[in-house]
Tab-separated table of C-alpha atoms and ligand atoms in Angstrom:
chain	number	residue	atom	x	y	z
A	210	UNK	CA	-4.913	21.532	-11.497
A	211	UNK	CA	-2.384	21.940	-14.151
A	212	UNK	CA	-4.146	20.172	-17.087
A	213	UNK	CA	-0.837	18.589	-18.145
A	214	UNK	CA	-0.590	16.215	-15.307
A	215	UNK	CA	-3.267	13.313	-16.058
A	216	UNK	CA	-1.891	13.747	-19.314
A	217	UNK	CA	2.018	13.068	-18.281
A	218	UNK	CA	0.650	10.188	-15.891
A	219	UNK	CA	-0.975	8.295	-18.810
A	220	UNK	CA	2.290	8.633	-20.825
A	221	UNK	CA	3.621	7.079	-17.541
A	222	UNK	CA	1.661	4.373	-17.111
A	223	UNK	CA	2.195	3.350	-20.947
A	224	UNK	CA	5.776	3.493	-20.426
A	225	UNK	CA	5.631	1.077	-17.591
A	226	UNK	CA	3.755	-1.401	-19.609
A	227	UNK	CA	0.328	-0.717	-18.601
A	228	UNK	CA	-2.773	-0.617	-20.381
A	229	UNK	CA	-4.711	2.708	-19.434
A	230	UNK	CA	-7.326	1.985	-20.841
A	231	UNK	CA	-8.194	-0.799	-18.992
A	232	UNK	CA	-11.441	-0.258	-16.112
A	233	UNK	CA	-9.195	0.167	-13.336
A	234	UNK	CA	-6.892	2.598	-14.691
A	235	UNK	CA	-9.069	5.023	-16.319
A	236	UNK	CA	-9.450	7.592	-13.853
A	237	UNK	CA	-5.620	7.140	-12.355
A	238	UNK	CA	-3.832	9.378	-14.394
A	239	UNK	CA	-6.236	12.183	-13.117
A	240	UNK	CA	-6.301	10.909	-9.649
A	241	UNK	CA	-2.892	10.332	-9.625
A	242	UNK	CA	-1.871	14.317	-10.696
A	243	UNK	CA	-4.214	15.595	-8.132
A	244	UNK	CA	-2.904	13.629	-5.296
A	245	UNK	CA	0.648	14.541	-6.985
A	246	UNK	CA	-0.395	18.487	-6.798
A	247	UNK	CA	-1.540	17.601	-3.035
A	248	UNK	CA	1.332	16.506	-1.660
A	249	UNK	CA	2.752	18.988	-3.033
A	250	UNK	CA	0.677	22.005	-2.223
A	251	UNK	CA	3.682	23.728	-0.353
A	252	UNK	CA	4.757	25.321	-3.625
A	253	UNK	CA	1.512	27.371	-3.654
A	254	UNK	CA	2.150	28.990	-0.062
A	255	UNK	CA	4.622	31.316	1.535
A	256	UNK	CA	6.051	32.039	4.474
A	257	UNK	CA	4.150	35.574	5.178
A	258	UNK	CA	0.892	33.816	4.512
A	259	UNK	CA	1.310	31.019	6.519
A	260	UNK	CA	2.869	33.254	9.654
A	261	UNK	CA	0.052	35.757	8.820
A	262	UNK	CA	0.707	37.917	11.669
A	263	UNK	CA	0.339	35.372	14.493
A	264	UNK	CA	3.318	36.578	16.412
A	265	UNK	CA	2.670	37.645	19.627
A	266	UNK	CA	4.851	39.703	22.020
A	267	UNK	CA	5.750	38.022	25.246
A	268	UNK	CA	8.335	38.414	27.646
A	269	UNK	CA	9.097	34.982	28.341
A	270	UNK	CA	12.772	34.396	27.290
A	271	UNK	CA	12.617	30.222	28.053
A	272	UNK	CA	13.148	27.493	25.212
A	273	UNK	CA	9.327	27.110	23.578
A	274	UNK	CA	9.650	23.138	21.904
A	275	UNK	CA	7.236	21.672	19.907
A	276	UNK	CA	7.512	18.041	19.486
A	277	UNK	CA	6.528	15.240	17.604
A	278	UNK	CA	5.103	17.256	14.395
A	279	UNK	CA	4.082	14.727	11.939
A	280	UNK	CA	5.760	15.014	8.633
A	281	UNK	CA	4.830	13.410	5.152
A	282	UNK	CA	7.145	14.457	2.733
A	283	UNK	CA	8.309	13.042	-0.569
A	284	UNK	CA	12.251	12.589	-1.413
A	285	UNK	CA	13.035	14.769	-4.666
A	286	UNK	CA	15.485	12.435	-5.884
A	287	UNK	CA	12.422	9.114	-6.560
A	288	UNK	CA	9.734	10.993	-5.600
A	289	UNK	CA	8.704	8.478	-2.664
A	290	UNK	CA	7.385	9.524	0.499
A	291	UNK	CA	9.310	10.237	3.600
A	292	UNK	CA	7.494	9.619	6.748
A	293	UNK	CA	8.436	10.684	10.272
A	294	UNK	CA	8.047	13.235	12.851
A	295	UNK	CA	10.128	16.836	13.292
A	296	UNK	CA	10.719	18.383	16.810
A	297	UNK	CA	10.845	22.113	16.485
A	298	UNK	CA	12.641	24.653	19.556
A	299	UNK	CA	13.340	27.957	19.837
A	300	UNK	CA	14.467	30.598	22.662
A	301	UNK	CA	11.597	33.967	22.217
A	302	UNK	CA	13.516	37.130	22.450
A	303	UNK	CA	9.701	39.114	22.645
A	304	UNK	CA	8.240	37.696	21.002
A	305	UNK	CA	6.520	34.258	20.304
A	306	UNK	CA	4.559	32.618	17.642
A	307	UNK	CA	1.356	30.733	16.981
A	308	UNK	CA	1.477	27.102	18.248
A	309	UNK	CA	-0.051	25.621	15.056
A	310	UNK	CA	2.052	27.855	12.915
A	311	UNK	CA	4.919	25.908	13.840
A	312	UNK	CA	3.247	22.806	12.408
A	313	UNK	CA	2.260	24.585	9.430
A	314	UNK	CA	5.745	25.702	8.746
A	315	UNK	CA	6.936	22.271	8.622
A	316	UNK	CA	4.354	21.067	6.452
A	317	UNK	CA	4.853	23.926	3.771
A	318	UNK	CA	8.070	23.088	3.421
A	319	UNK	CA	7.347	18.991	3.790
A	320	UNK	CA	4.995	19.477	0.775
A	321	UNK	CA	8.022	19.866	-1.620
A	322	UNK	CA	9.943	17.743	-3.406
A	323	UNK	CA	12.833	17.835	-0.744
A	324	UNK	CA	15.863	15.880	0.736
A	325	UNK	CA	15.399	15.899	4.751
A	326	UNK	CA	18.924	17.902	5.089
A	327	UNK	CA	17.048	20.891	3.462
A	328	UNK	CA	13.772	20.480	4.840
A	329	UNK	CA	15.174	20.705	8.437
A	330	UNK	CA	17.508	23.208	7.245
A	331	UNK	CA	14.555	25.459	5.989
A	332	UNK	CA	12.520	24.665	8.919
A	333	UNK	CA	14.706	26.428	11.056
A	334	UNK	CA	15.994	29.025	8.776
A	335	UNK	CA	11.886	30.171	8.990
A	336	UNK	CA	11.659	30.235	12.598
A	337	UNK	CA	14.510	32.013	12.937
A	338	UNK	CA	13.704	34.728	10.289
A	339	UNK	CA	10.031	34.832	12.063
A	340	UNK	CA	10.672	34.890	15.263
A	341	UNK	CA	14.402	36.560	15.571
A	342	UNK	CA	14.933	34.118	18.301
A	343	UNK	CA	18.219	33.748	20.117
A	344	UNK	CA	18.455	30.222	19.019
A	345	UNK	CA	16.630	27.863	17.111
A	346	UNK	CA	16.853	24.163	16.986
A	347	UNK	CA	15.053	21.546	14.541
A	348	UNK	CA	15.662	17.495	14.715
A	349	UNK	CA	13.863	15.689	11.756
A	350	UNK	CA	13.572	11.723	12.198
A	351	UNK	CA	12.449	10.113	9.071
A	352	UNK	CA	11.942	6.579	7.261
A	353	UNK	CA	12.022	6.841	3.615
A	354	UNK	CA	10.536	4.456	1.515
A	355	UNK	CA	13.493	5.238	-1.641
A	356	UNK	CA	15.119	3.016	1.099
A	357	UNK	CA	12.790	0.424	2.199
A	358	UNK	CA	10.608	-0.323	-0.994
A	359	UNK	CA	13.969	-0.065	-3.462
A	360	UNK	CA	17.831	-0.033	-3.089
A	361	UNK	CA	19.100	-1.271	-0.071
A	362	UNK	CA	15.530	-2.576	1.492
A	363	UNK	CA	16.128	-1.530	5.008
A	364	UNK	CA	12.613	-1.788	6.656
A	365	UNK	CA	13.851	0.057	10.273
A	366	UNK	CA	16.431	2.655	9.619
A	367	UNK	CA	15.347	5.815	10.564
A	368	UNK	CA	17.295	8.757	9.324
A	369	UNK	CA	17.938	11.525	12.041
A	370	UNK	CA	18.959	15.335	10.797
A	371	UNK	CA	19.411	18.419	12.835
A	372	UNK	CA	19.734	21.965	12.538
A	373	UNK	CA	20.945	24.251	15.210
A	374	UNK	CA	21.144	27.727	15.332
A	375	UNK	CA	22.346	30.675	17.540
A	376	UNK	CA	22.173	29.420	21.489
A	377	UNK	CA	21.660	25.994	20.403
A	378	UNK	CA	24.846	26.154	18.724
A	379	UNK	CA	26.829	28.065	21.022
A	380	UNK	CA	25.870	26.238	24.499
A	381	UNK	CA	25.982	22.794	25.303
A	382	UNK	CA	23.561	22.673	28.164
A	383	UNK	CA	21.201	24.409	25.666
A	384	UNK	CA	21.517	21.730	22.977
A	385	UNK	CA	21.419	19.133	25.475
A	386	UNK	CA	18.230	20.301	27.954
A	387	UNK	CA	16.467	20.271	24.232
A	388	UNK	CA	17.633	16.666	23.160
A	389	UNK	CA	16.588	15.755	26.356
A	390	UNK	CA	13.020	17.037	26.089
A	391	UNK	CA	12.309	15.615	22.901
A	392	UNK	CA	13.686	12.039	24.316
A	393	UNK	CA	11.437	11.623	27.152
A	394	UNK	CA	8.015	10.862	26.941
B	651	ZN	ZN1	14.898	8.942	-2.322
């Protein structure tokens, strides 16, 4: 861990009025920066090692969708979590990847300070890059707490992003066949 961290949480907790050295704040600073570096352990990992060669050639040219990957991510701009679920698609041209390293796409870049515009933007950006598909699609649906612990205090919006590339761009029936699928249960 950097060994700055506890020490910029205790300056934090001072500046918020706290004591901290009171019983039940003495270990929080260090607690605190490690669950900080945690959730935001995407910074340490790449693309390459994350994809690590689990492509696999296949000749099946039909839309692959994940759906329902749960996200945790926090919003750069109050650093409070964002909480929801991303559904990933893409059409193979030869090749296909991983399963899991879908999910562990999204989370590498989830586990940044982001805003969800860029996180579903970067989502598919990877899969495409990965994957060379002929289309890539990426819906993110999110509830951020910046908006339901502060500000306007709207406990049930749910903010709704998407990102389409390629096919999913070009063809309607495309887009729609894959909105469909991640609707129905
Ligand atoms: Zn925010």
């Amino acid at each position: 861990m950097n060994p700055q961290l506890p020490h910029h949480y205790r300056e934090i907790l001072l500046g918020l009025g706290e004591n901290p050295e009171r019983e039940g704040l003495l270990d929080t600073p260090k607690r605190a920066a490690k669950a900080m570096q945690y959730l935001c352990h995407g910074y340490q990992q790449s693309l390459e090692e994350i994809v690590n060669g689990a492509l696999f050639a296949s000749d099946n040219d039909e839309m692959v969708i994940v759906k329902d990957i749960e996200l945790y991510s926090l919003c750069e701009h109050h650093l409070l979590p964002f909480i929801g679920k991303a559904h990933v698609a893409y059409i193979p041209t030869g090749k296909v990847l991983g399963l899991s390293k879908v999910a562990r796409i999204v989370d590498m870049y989830a586990r940044r300070l982001q805003i969800q515009e860029n996180l579903t933007k970067q989502i598919a950006d990877a899969i495409q890059s990965v994957t060379s598909a002929a289309g890539v699609a990426v819906v993110i649906e999110a509830k951020h707490m910046c908006m339901m612990m502060r500000g306007v205090e709207k406990q049930n919006s749910v903010m709704s992003s998407s990102v389409m590339l390629g096919a999913f761009r070009e063809s309607c029936n495309t887009r729609h066949e894959f909105l469909q699928l991640i609707r129905s249960k």
